[in-house]
Structures are given as C-alpha cells and as structure tokens.
XYZ file of C-alpha atoms in Angstrom:
663
model
C -0.200 -0.056 -0.050
C 1.537 3.352 -0.856
C 1.424 6.038 1.457
C -0.279 9.552 0.272
C 2.222 12.079 0.021
C -0.027 15.143 -0.584
C -3.679 16.360 -0.933
C -5.518 15.776 -4.070
C -5.701 18.705 -6.400
C -8.831 19.694 -8.143
C -8.363 19.011 -11.848
C -10.270 22.742 -12.434
C -7.438 24.158 -10.396
C -4.805 22.644 -12.411
C -6.364 23.792 -15.787
C -6.499 27.389 -14.203
C -2.748 27.402 -13.139
C -1.912 26.126 -16.874
C -3.760 28.826 -18.575
C -2.051 31.375 -16.095
C 1.296 29.984 -16.441
C 2.374 31.746 -19.728
C 1.306 35.190 -18.589
C 3.361 34.418 -15.411
C 6.287 33.219 -17.285
C 6.432 35.888 -19.760
C 5.849 38.976 -17.488
C 8.833 41.021 -17.710
C 9.653 43.796 -15.082
C 11.225 47.052 -16.380
C 12.395 48.439 -13.336
C 10.498 50.311 -10.442
C 7.748 51.966 -12.507
C 4.233 53.079 -11.959
C 2.231 52.817 -14.912
C -1.412 53.522 -14.893
C -3.523 53.217 -17.738
C -4.798 56.262 -19.754
C -8.389 57.404 -18.868
C -10.743 55.909 -21.085
C -13.234 57.699 -23.197
C -14.281 61.033 -22.050
C -16.197 60.863 -18.816
C -19.871 61.602 -18.938
C -19.160 64.909 -17.030
C -17.815 66.117 -20.603
C -21.341 65.721 -22.051
C -23.001 67.347 -19.289
C -20.477 70.617 -18.919
C -21.859 73.734 -20.681
C -18.572 75.659 -20.148
C -15.062 74.535 -19.924
C -14.156 71.248 -18.916
C -10.826 70.844 -17.151
C -9.123 67.374 -16.566
C -5.675 66.026 -14.937
C -4.517 62.487 -15.511
C -1.673 60.999 -13.696
C 0.041 58.552 -16.428
C 2.981 57.066 -14.955
C 6.180 57.334 -12.719
C 9.562 55.736 -12.251
C 12.143 55.787 -9.318
C 14.959 58.361 -10.076
C 18.657 58.430 -8.785
C 19.875 59.020 -6.173
C 18.059 56.013 -4.478
C 17.633 56.941 -0.815
C 16.077 55.090 2.005
C 14.241 58.130 3.216
C 11.009 57.824 1.421
C 9.985 61.458 1.986
C 13.228 62.388 -0.057
C 13.129 60.041 -2.712
C 12.501 61.498 -6.374
C 10.197 59.964 -8.705
C 10.176 60.961 -12.775
C 6.330 61.427 -13.390
C 4.120 61.951 -16.456
C 0.760 63.346 -16.749
C -1.712 65.105 -19.034
C -3.891 68.177 -18.345
C -6.835 69.002 -20.790
C -9.014 71.959 -21.591
C -12.179 71.534 -23.736
C -14.512 74.157 -24.681
C -18.208 72.755 -24.269
C -19.941 76.067 -23.994
C -21.262 78.509 -26.648
C -18.525 81.274 -25.901
C -15.115 81.362 -27.116
C -12.339 81.450 -24.710
C -9.684 84.011 -25.364
C -6.282 83.523 -23.799
C -6.868 80.212 -21.833
C -5.202 79.903 -18.463
C -5.362 76.582 -16.293
C -4.340 76.448 -12.595
C -2.976 73.010 -11.493
C -2.515 72.978 -7.580
C 0.669 70.893 -7.324
C 1.602 70.108 -3.672
C 4.335 67.447 -3.676
C 7.444 69.443 -4.374
C 7.148 69.014 -7.877
C 9.718 70.244 -10.294
C 8.693 70.581 -13.915
C 10.979 69.351 -16.812
C 8.907 69.966 -19.680
C 5.293 70.940 -20.745
C 4.162 70.809 -24.265
C 1.302 72.643 -25.570
C 1.503 75.539 -22.814
C 3.851 77.999 -21.106
C 4.071 78.430 -17.604
C 3.017 81.997 -16.661
C 5.468 84.114 -14.545
C 7.620 81.126 -14.587
C 11.300 80.730 -15.213
C 13.319 78.320 -17.269
C 12.815 74.574 -16.650
C 13.426 72.748 -14.631
C 11.082 74.733 -12.706
C 9.777 74.314 -8.869
C 6.129 74.268 -8.648
C 5.188 72.772 -5.423
C 2.805 75.506 -4.592
C 0.933 75.235 -7.856
C 1.453 77.067 -11.236
C -0.657 78.330 -14.041
C -0.405 77.292 -17.643
C -1.256 79.503 -20.668
C -1.813 78.013 -24.225
C 0.986 78.019 -26.455
C 0.718 77.850 -29.582
C -3.037 77.446 -29.155
C -4.184 80.646 -26.926
C -7.895 80.491 -27.734
C -10.274 77.722 -27.590
C -13.197 78.282 -30.277
C -16.640 76.788 -29.927
C -17.807 73.548 -31.190
C -20.836 75.416 -32.970
C -18.065 77.404 -35.034
C -16.065 74.438 -35.686
C -18.630 71.860 -36.442
C -17.284 69.978 -33.138
C -13.333 70.138 -34.497
C -11.663 69.077 -31.096
C -8.252 70.260 -32.496
C -9.842 73.933 -32.182
C -11.903 73.668 -29.100
C -9.666 71.430 -27.123
C -5.871 71.739 -25.801
C -3.629 69.261 -24.112
C -0.686 69.973 -21.814
C 1.895 66.862 -21.742
C 3.808 67.473 -18.387
C 6.996 65.550 -17.319
C 8.797 66.328 -14.289
C 9.936 65.045 -10.783
C 8.052 64.529 -7.713
C 9.013 63.846 -4.047
C 7.695 61.652 -1.202
C 4.858 59.678 -2.476
C 5.627 56.082 -2.873
C 3.296 53.521 -4.536
C 0.402 52.782 -3.756
C 0.088 56.581 -3.257
C -0.713 58.975 -6.293
C 1.018 62.605 -6.398
C -2.302 64.213 -7.374
C -2.787 68.048 -7.514
C -5.052 69.667 -4.585
C -7.167 71.244 -7.580
C -7.342 72.286 -10.908
C -9.435 75.280 -12.122
C -9.673 78.005 -14.976
C -7.945 81.426 -14.128
C -9.621 83.649 -17.049
C -12.014 86.376 -15.597
C -15.627 85.588 -15.851
C -15.915 82.204 -14.870
C -16.623 79.988 -11.812
C -15.204 76.909 -10.892
C -16.230 74.448 -8.137
C -13.858 72.311 -6.455
C -12.331 69.591 -8.787
C -13.785 65.931 -8.345
C -11.344 63.088 -7.939
C -12.207 60.037 -10.027
C -10.325 57.094 -8.657
C -6.833 57.531 -7.594
C -5.295 59.115 -11.153
C -7.888 61.347 -12.354
C -9.667 64.497 -11.778
C -12.226 66.962 -13.427
C -14.180 70.066 -13.143
C -16.699 71.984 -15.028
C -16.204 75.722 -14.887
C -19.223 78.064 -16.211
C -19.607 81.464 -16.936
C -20.326 83.506 -13.798
C -23.581 85.362 -14.448
C -22.423 88.002 -11.738
C -19.250 88.700 -12.986
C -18.645 92.080 -14.639
C -15.853 91.394 -17.166
C -14.291 94.485 -18.935
C -14.564 93.807 -22.665
C -11.000 93.692 -24.417
C -10.526 93.429 -28.181
C -7.365 91.120 -27.725
C -6.529 88.241 -29.955
C -3.864 87.191 -27.834
C -2.870 87.326 -24.064
C -3.132 90.816 -22.250
C 0.439 92.648 -21.610
C 1.598 91.704 -18.079
C 3.057 94.360 -15.577
C 6.788 93.611 -14.232
C 9.746 95.370 -13.089
C 11.217 95.133 -16.407
C 9.274 94.463 -19.722
C 11.051 93.245 -22.944
C 9.190 93.223 -26.053
C 9.870 91.305 -29.359
C 8.213 92.893 -32.402
C 8.756 91.291 -35.696
C 8.560 94.155 -38.074
C 9.297 92.789 -41.421
C 8.924 89.148 -42.565
C 10.199 86.900 -45.490
C 10.316 83.331 -46.086
C 13.741 82.857 -44.892
C 14.319 85.570 -42.573
C 12.757 88.625 -40.531
C 13.494 91.933 -39.014
C 12.691 92.328 -35.462
C 12.797 94.833 -32.711
C 13.678 94.330 -29.089
C 12.352 96.919 -26.439
C 13.430 97.039 -22.871
C 11.272 99.129 -20.546
C 12.302 99.812 -17.014
C 8.853 100.116 -15.172
C 9.995 99.724 -11.454
C 10.372 103.272 -9.997
C 13.428 101.796 -8.175
C 14.707 99.351 -10.610
C 18.027 99.892 -12.654
C 20.349 98.490 -14.862
C 24.032 99.493 -15.905
C 26.037 97.870 -18.717
C 23.125 95.446 -19.343
C 23.782 91.930 -21.030
C 21.086 90.414 -22.702
C 21.191 86.458 -23.340
C 18.323 84.277 -24.918
C 18.441 80.814 -26.563
C 17.463 80.250 -30.094
C 15.291 77.000 -30.358
C 15.041 76.180 -34.164
C 18.727 76.901 -35.441
C 18.222 80.674 -35.925
C 21.300 83.068 -36.312
C 21.726 86.963 -36.451
C 23.089 88.406 -39.527
C 22.769 92.037 -38.565
C 22.398 94.375 -35.654
C 21.630 98.057 -35.146
C 21.622 99.717 -31.611
C 23.635 96.466 -30.047
C 26.210 94.334 -30.793
C 26.901 90.585 -29.709
C 29.885 89.721 -27.529
C 31.006 87.127 -29.795
C 31.106 87.261 -33.683
C 32.582 83.822 -34.638
C 30.560 82.449 -37.957
C 32.408 79.128 -37.727
C 29.207 77.774 -35.840
C 27.243 78.456 -39.126
C 29.553 77.321 -41.596
C 30.179 73.728 -40.020
C 26.547 73.352 -38.674
C 23.129 72.989 -40.185
C 22.987 76.534 -41.273
C 26.022 76.134 -43.535
C 24.401 72.906 -45.229
C 21.212 74.523 -45.948
C 22.511 77.983 -47.049
C 25.216 76.484 -49.090
C 26.036 79.933 -51.115
C 25.504 82.207 -48.282
C 28.660 84.611 -47.456
C 28.904 84.004 -43.617
C 31.830 86.269 -43.016
C 29.182 89.104 -42.599
C 27.146 87.266 -40.291
C 26.814 89.152 -36.729
C 26.310 85.852 -34.571
C 25.662 82.087 -34.945
C 25.663 81.197 -31.285
C 22.796 79.410 -29.784
C 22.862 81.499 -26.776
C 24.238 84.828 -27.848
C 25.039 87.649 -25.294
C 23.973 90.917 -26.369
C 24.972 94.380 -25.188
C 24.175 97.941 -25.768
C 26.262 100.386 -27.892
C 28.483 102.918 -26.585
C 27.499 106.543 -26.868
C 29.696 107.403 -29.590
C 27.894 104.911 -32.027
C 24.812 106.733 -31.606
C 24.965 108.390 -34.975
C 26.826 105.688 -36.832
C 24.722 105.401 -40.117
C 25.364 101.340 -39.949
C 24.579 100.332 -36.553
C 23.113 103.522 -34.813
C 20.535 105.946 -35.573
C 17.877 104.420 -33.299
C 15.950 106.086 -30.664
C 16.592 105.027 -27.264
C 20.024 103.291 -28.189
C 23.463 103.486 -27.430
C 23.819 104.476 -23.806
C 26.565 101.686 -22.642
C 23.673 99.808 -21.271
C 22.172 102.320 -18.706
C 18.438 102.012 -18.077
C 17.425 104.281 -15.450
C 13.915 104.528 -13.278
C 11.710 106.909 -14.856
C 11.338 108.858 -11.696
C 15.098 110.040 -12.449
C 15.029 110.480 -16.232
C 11.884 109.065 -18.233
C 13.758 109.284 -21.465
C 16.473 106.976 -20.178
C 14.004 104.239 -19.065
C 14.059 102.458 -22.356
C 16.438 100.779 -24.751
C 15.784 99.758 -28.372
C 17.828 97.536 -30.693
C 16.799 95.916 -33.959
C 18.284 92.610 -35.473
C 17.943 90.583 -38.784
C 17.346 86.767 -38.075
C 17.623 83.956 -40.688
C 15.603 80.703 -40.183
C 15.844 77.293 -40.664
C 13.574 74.344 -42.112
C 10.745 73.717 -41.367
C 10.055 77.329 -40.482
C 10.585 79.036 -43.912
C 7.114 80.227 -44.151
C 6.886 83.819 -43.497
C 4.344 83.495 -41.118
C 6.386 80.727 -39.147
C 7.771 83.198 -36.611
C 9.230 81.794 -33.134
C 10.643 84.076 -30.729
C 13.959 83.041 -28.672
C 13.171 81.360 -25.220
C 15.064 81.709 -21.899
C 15.532 85.291 -21.795
C 17.980 86.539 -18.804
C 19.289 90.057 -18.265
C 21.706 91.381 -15.564
C 23.794 94.410 -14.988
C 26.875 95.353 -12.885
C 25.797 96.482 -9.247
C 21.936 96.289 -10.078
C 19.027 94.369 -8.823
C 18.925 90.672 -9.968
C 15.884 89.896 -12.499
C 14.326 86.865 -12.935
C 12.595 86.467 -16.397
C 9.311 84.496 -17.473
C 8.866 82.874 -20.876
C 7.814 85.093 -23.842
C 4.086 85.267 -24.195
C 2.331 86.050 -27.521
C 0.494 89.523 -27.083
C -1.363 91.743 -29.475
C 0.955 93.506 -32.085
C 2.779 96.482 -30.889
C 1.340 99.876 -32.309
C 3.872 102.469 -33.492
C 3.384 105.805 -34.972
C 3.414 106.236 -38.733
C 7.170 106.798 -39.856
C 5.822 109.221 -42.404
C 4.605 111.612 -39.880
C 0.866 110.989 -40.837
C -1.889 110.959 -38.069
C -1.962 107.069 -38.490
C -0.746 104.033 -36.893
C 1.208 100.960 -37.961
C 1.630 97.550 -36.281
C 3.926 94.845 -35.755
C 3.446 91.569 -37.810
C 3.609 89.527 -34.483
C 4.864 90.484 -30.770
C 5.900 88.590 -27.778
C 6.318 90.073 -24.069
C 8.815 88.832 -21.671
C 8.528 90.266 -18.124
C 11.218 90.052 -15.493
C 10.956 90.766 -11.917
C 13.274 91.884 -9.216
C 14.448 89.020 -6.725
C 15.732 89.959 -3.378
C 19.452 88.761 -3.056
C 19.964 85.722 -1.167
C 22.179 85.901 2.024
C 25.663 86.688 1.390
C 24.942 87.310 -2.434
C 24.285 90.970 -2.301
C 26.620 93.341 -4.467
C 26.713 96.131 -2.009
C 26.703 96.540 1.829
C 26.079 98.826 4.838
C 28.247 99.713 7.588
C 26.918 101.455 10.834
C 28.439 103.943 13.261
C 27.326 106.461 15.652
C 28.967 109.595 17.641
C 27.877 107.756 20.913
C 30.074 104.491 20.234
C 33.548 104.630 19.490
C 33.367 101.452 17.379
C 31.952 101.239 13.888
C 30.020 98.271 12.926
C 31.353 97.106 9.370
C 29.692 95.298 6.478
C 28.906 91.691 7.419
C 31.305 88.841 6.739
C 30.901 87.625 2.990
C 28.068 90.170 2.498
C 28.619 89.682 -1.217
C 29.884 86.274 -1.366
C 33.193 84.584 -0.659
C 35.567 82.249 -2.657
C 36.198 78.586 -1.445
C 39.788 79.103 -0.422
C 40.516 82.139 1.162
C 41.563 80.649 4.247
C 39.414 82.647 6.646
C 36.120 82.264 8.433
C 32.828 82.903 6.307
C 30.569 82.665 9.891
C 32.797 84.545 12.179
C 31.112 88.023 12.889
C 33.092 90.999 11.475
C 35.418 92.638 13.775
C 34.414 96.015 15.240
C 36.571 98.928 13.833
C 37.310 102.513 14.702
C 35.398 104.864 12.421
C 38.165 105.809 10.423
C 39.305 102.097 9.063
C 36.172 102.361 6.823
C 38.180 104.565 4.597
C 40.762 101.893 3.653
C 40.397 98.584 1.817
C 39.814 95.469 3.532
C 43.198 94.086 3.328
C 44.600 97.324 5.093
C 42.443 97.145 8.033
C 43.958 93.951 9.719
C 46.354 95.608 11.773
C 44.139 98.439 12.939
C 41.276 95.743 13.697
C 43.476 93.536 16.011
C 44.915 96.884 17.462
C 41.055 98.244 18.302
C 40.170 94.719 19.810
C 43.271 94.565 21.980
C 42.635 98.015 23.214
C 38.949 97.590 23.931
C 39.173 93.968 25.232
C 37.039 92.500 22.250
C 37.587 88.824 21.179
C 39.616 88.098 18.137
C 38.300 85.358 16.025
C 40.475 82.476 15.031
C 40.557 82.225 11.946
C 39.704 85.887 11.466
C 36.512 86.832 9.550
C 36.613 87.014 5.835
C 35.894 90.262 3.879
C 32.837 91.493 2.688
C 33.940 91.491 -0.910
C 31.522 94.008 -2.069
C 32.443 96.556 -5.007
C 30.058 99.148 -3.253
C 29.666 100.110 0.518
C 27.747 102.679 2.304
C 28.308 103.931 5.603
C 25.317 105.395 7.814
C 26.578 107.439 10.724
C 24.711 109.392 13.438
C 26.149 112.800 13.828
C 24.012 114.314 16.625
C 21.000 113.848 18.560
C 19.239 116.846 20.431
C 15.959 117.802 21.999
C 14.055 118.984 18.833
C 16.031 116.911 16.261
C 19.191 115.039 15.092
C 21.532 114.582 12.069
C 23.000 111.760 10.070
C 25.690 111.418 7.271
C 25.813 108.930 4.588
C 29.178 108.136 2.627
C 29.141 106.280 -0.601
C 32.372 104.260 -1.262
C 33.283 102.563 -4.545
C 35.958 99.805 -4.393
C 35.837 98.839 -8.050
C 37.730 100.492 -10.708
C 34.570 101.394 -12.983
C 32.850 104.780 -12.018
C 29.142 104.983 -11.549
C 27.254 107.691 -13.429
C 23.883 108.850 -12.477
C 24.030 106.956 -9.258
C 21.039 106.862 -6.911
C 20.626 105.579 -3.462
C 16.975 104.673 -1.928
C 16.588 104.601 2.036
C 13.755 103.234 3.972
C 13.728 104.212 7.627
C 10.485 103.775 8.985
C 10.408 105.239 12.397
C 12.153 108.741 11.027
C 10.738 108.827 7.606
C 8.273 111.968 8.455
C 10.941 113.823 10.234
C 12.984 114.448 7.275
C 14.071 118.083 7.205
C 16.873 118.478 4.655
C 19.465 116.847 2.330
C 22.413 119.129 1.662
C 24.985 117.775 -0.706
C 22.805 115.326 -2.766
C 19.146 115.872 -4.120
C 16.921 114.272 -1.887
C 13.069 113.412 -2.555
C 10.530 111.474 -0.266
C 8.347 109.005 -1.751
C 5.165 108.329 0.163
C 3.775 105.602 -2.309
C 7.271 103.637 -2.545
C 7.005 102.364 0.988
C 8.040 105.708 2.422
C 11.424 105.910 0.567
C 13.949 108.734 0.893
C 15.345 108.887 -2.820
C 18.853 110.285 -3.120
C 20.948 111.406 -6.287
C 23.793 113.471 -7.238
C 23.247 117.118 -7.809
C 24.175 118.371 -11.442
C 27.702 117.940 -11.733
C 27.956 115.612 -8.700
C 26.464 112.592 -10.122
C 29.767 110.803 -10.885
C 31.039 108.058 -8.445
C 34.432 107.818 -9.359
C 36.456 104.271 -9.118
C 38.980 103.237 -6.714
C 42.546 104.971 -7.569
C 45.980 104.148 -6.161
C 47.374 105.924 -2.999
C 49.171 109.178 -3.026
C 52.703 107.460 -2.401
C 53.794 103.919 -3.580
C 52.762 101.455 -0.940
C 49.664 103.737 0.318
C 46.263 101.995 0.703
C 44.115 102.308 -2.575
C 41.614 105.004 -2.153
C 38.152 104.439 -2.981
C 35.666 106.610 -4.861
C 33.488 108.808 -2.278
C 30.353 110.968 -2.014
C 29.023 112.147 1.153
C 26.006 114.359 2.511
C 24.662 115.444 5.538
C 21.036 114.801 6.168
C 19.044 116.493 9.190
C 15.555 115.247 10.846
C 13.302 116.972 13.338
C 11.396 115.248 15.998
C 8.423 117.443 15.752
C 6.496 114.788 13.441
C 8.234 111.662 15.044
C 7.196 111.879 18.720
C 8.815 109.123 20.941
C 11.761 108.443 18.470
C 14.567 107.273 20.246
C 18.192 107.642 18.458
C 20.069 105.913 21.125
C 18.039 102.575 20.792
C 18.514 102.640 17.072
C 15.698 104.311 15.529
C 17.843 106.392 13.612
C 19.275 103.650 11.394
C 17.530 102.660 7.965
C 16.005 99.180 7.772
C 16.733 98.938 4.190
C 19.009 100.463 1.894
C 19.583 100.477 -2.323
C 22.323 101.383 -4.344
C 21.596 101.565 -8.202
C 18.498 99.198 -7.458
C 20.229 96.489 -5.896
C 19.275 95.907 -2.342
C 22.215 96.078 -0.098
C 23.129 93.731 2.906
C 22.527 95.404 6.310
C 24.781 94.687 9.437
C 23.120 92.240 12.051
C 23.589 94.694 14.785
C 23.584 98.427 15.552
C 25.710 100.563 17.560
C 24.253 101.267 20.988
C 25.106 104.261 23.378
C 26.940 103.444 26.786
C 23.995 104.572 28.723
C 21.737 102.148 26.724
C 24.270 99.302 27.327
C 24.530 100.112 30.853
C 20.719 99.837 31.170
C 20.445 96.656 29.413
C 23.038 95.432 31.880
C 21.339 96.994 34.914
C 18.039 95.105 33.605
C 19.839 92.149 33.518
C 21.433 92.467 36.748
C 17.856 93.115 38.333
C 16.239 90.014 36.740
C 19.116 87.719 38.023
C 18.814 89.236 41.589
C 14.995 88.846 41.536
C 15.379 85.095 40.487
C 18.268 84.323 43.157
C 15.771 85.956 45.884
C 12.685 84.197 44.732
C 14.901 80.706 45.147
C 16.371 81.680 48.562
C 12.874 82.600 49.900
C 11.469 79.517 48.482
C 14.391 77.302 50.470
C 13.697 79.218 53.657
C 9.836 78.538 53.518
C 10.676 74.942 53.104
C-alpha cells in the first residue's frame, strides 16, 4: 500500500494554473515603475458640462537616482496629462489653467502650454502653477468649428519630478481650475486615484471688462521686454527688441541680455546693440552651412545658440550702419523713470535667418530663456515669452495714422531679493555715541572657497576711520582696536565682505528737537558709476526728514516711504578706486557724502540711542544692500541693558532663597 504524500488537487485548479502560467512566465519587469492606464473615453461629465471642462490624469512614474532610504526624500520621474475643452457657447480668449501641485514637484517640460510668470525649466511648482496656451491660445466653440476637437480643446503633456509619494499613493494636485476672468469653478472631483475633473461655467454676476484682444493681455513686471517682428520674408525676418524699466527703483548698468534660439536661427545684422562673440564658424560647420550653401557667412553678426547682447557706447549713436535708433547707445544704462523718463527704455533691431521647417513667412518663433543683468544692479528673474497683440507704432511718414508689428511677444522680468551673502553692495553703521563702527557683514557679497578665513565669524568692530581703507589694510587696526577694547579676536579671522560698493550710515548728533546723520558712498571697484542713486527706508524717522544738503533728496510716500537720493548736477559721478598718493599707500575708493537733518516734531517718541535712527533697507542703483546684523548702542543704553539683566538675576536668586527658607 502506497502512502499518500499530498492532498488531491482538483482538476479545475490545475487547468486554471496552466492557463495563467504563460502570462506569469512572460511578464517582464522594467524596473521600479508605476504605469497607470490612460483614462478611457471622455467621462459623462464632458457631455454634461456647458462651459469649460478641465481634466488632469496621472499617467506614470519611475524611481529616480539617487535611491535613498528616506521615502520622503526619494524622487520619482512622473508623466501626466492636463486637458481643457470648450463645451460652451462662448469662445475663450487666452485660456489659463491652474494646477495645484503640492508634492514639491519640479517641472522639466510642458508641451502645448507655457508657465505663466515662470522661469526656465526645470521649474519648482510645489505651490501650484498656472499654464497658458502656446501656441494655441484661444479655444473656439463646437458651434463655430463643427465640433472640431483640434480647435476647441488643448492638451498639456507634463513631465517632471515629484518627491515623497511612494506607491500605491498617487501624487495628485490639490485642485485644477480655470483662471480666466468671468468664470466660476467648483472644487475639482477626484475619480479614482489617478484622474480629476471640473466643469467651469460663466459667472452671471461677474463684470468682465470687454477687451478686443486676440492674444494674451500684456503683463506688468519690473522690467518688460518686447520682441516685435517688423518685416517678415520666407527665410528671414527683422525684429525689434524694446526694454522698458517700469519699477521706480529698478535700474540696469551695462546690461547684458541673453536668450536661446530653439530652431537653429542665427543673427546676420544688428542695429543699436552688438553681440560679444562674432564667430561665424558655428554657421559654416553647422546645419545653417549645409542649408545655405552659397551664403557668405563672413558678414554674419552671430551664430551662437545662446548669444550675449549688449548696448552700444554713446559714440556709436549717430553711426549710419549700427546706430541712429531712438533709445539706443547709452552703454546699457536703464534709469528709473523718476530720474529720467527718456533713459528708462532701450531699443535695438536685428535681422534673423531661419532654418527648415520654419521657412514660411508666417512661421515666426521668438527665442526662449531670456536673462538680463547689470553690474551693481537688482537681479532679475524673467518669465517665458508670451504672444500679445501686435505692438502699435506711430506712422514713420509723420501722418496721423498707426502701424503695427507683424507679431509681438512680451517677456516680463521681476526683481528678486538677493539671497544671504549674495548681495553686490553692503552697509556699515556708526554713531557719535559709540567709538566702534560696525562694518559690513562677513561675506556680504559672497566668498571664495579657498580664502583661508572664516565665512561665519562676525566681522570685527573697527575705529570709524578704518572704514576709509580697503579691507586688506584694516587687519592691523582691527586687531589693535580689539586689544585696546578687550574684544575677542576670532581665529581664523573673518573673511572680507567682498562688495564693490559699500555705504556708511553715521549718526552725527541727537538733540531735543532733532538729530542729524551722514551717508557716505564708497566705490571699491575700478569702474565709475554715472547717474547713481540710493534709496533709503527708515520707518520710524521718515516723517521727520528736514533736509539733504549735498545730494538731491526726494521723499516718496507711495514707494514704502522711501527717501530717494541722487547726485546734484555735476556731482552725479561716483569715481572708481584709485592708487594712493605714494607707492605702498592703500588704494583710495571713490567717495561721496552728504549730511541729512531730521526733526522730531513729526516723530514723537523716536529714540535715536536705541537705534531708531538707522535705516531698515538701503538700495544702491536698485540693488538691495546687505545690512549689518547689529546696530551701535550708546554706553547708557548698554548700561541700562546690563542693569536690567542684573535686576532680573537678583530677583530670581531672591525668589530661590525665599523658597528654600519657607521649606
């Protein structure tokens, strides 16, 4: 008798295993991916929506490098699809769709749209972002197109990285909605784990201003750049770039503008500006040379994919070949309009040759990834070019008529506050009631990696006269001052501030009815500053401003209560640093100074000794300067702080002793 070694398996189960076996054997894993099926046919909500129907579908993801154990820090590459469909009876001009990303997403690409007020990819959108149609800016109605989905619907194919949501969780946005005025959207509905939708309808209560715009409306920014196509042919076109300084405290000196050609374009001619590099070999040996075989590239202005463009010097203004343009040729100076409105704009023109397949005269594509900067100026962050209605120009013949650009795009750039230790100017504080001056902060304008000094140590206090000499010549005085006043000397000693411009604010006097201060500008660079300005915000003392004596001083209530300073006629030139009188003497910075008087009549309760006389914000030529992290105090104030601390300690000790006695 044979022993039974197992249980009897039903024949139905055996057949099921045999049927399933091939799919098990031939299933191949392609790494750690998460693929979700695309949503099926449009959901019933599309047919029920009389307005704008928006969807967001999460498609797939794949674990990225580096692989980390901390799940919240692990990055995943993801793909998703957003759609917008006009199911209503009104055409939608310039559609904009908000996607409420919430998982520290970083976008790498978004085809079919541009990111409104965004920077170059990769782009952090963890707090959500708004997309605008590009190139399809408008959504027609099904009635006007016989239901042609290519004209009533748009798609955004999104690729990016997301953090911290591991399977089976799905990194969906908080919400999606239409941003255009005159529409009302309920909260989007989540269908399953990977799909959400919402129907936005016309708001009957909304009062929308009627605008006869074919493209997106122009936007406000600190800096506005317009790319106008003036003439168009099959293989080339002529364009004009206009740079407008809109921020009343913004400024650019020796501006450098860069962008990126996306379709192999190259610049043949320029008027009002020039490119830093004039090397035509990239055209000769590249695709341009293969297509334009008989073209003389020796006369081409620039063949770079990312050219750097600068303004011409004033002596080229009347040059018949490269000059003779309004608002050109000022060495790249863009002043705020409150200084000189005629110098708040720059213009240059260029001739651009195109490459296949963009050889139709209407196939016009602007450059992308615009960036602009100056010398000691604000740092600007620019968005993508957006198509706007063609720019209007006065008729060149002088007749009372208007001409228009063939096509226009606008790029808006906004000032970003400099990050810590990345300013380009700094401030020192001093006062008559304290013998020590507080210099600019350590590494206020950055530090090299191998300076052999401390980047974190607090800057050493100095005698006020030491502010007049370069940092390298202050060491001996700083150490002697520390020894005299029993200050601790850091080891290693602090690094310099490394700023090309510094500003000293000094309290000169404080009396019953008023007080005075002086401001001194130091230029430690070799280059001078023409038409300079400084803007000061001093919250507690602003209303008490009485007079500015060696500069031209103006107050602006509408600019956060700002005191605006600029040089008087003939004194608006801050020279660069020069050699000392004798060989071996310290170099001498360019310097300008003025006294400023304040009255206490309009600022009751102001306490200068406690620091109310020091600015809370100072700008030089639009750049925000780094302020010290402390202010000088009078000896009386220091003693009062010491007395207060002593009283607190004595009270605590008395309380402890009484408690012990009672026990």
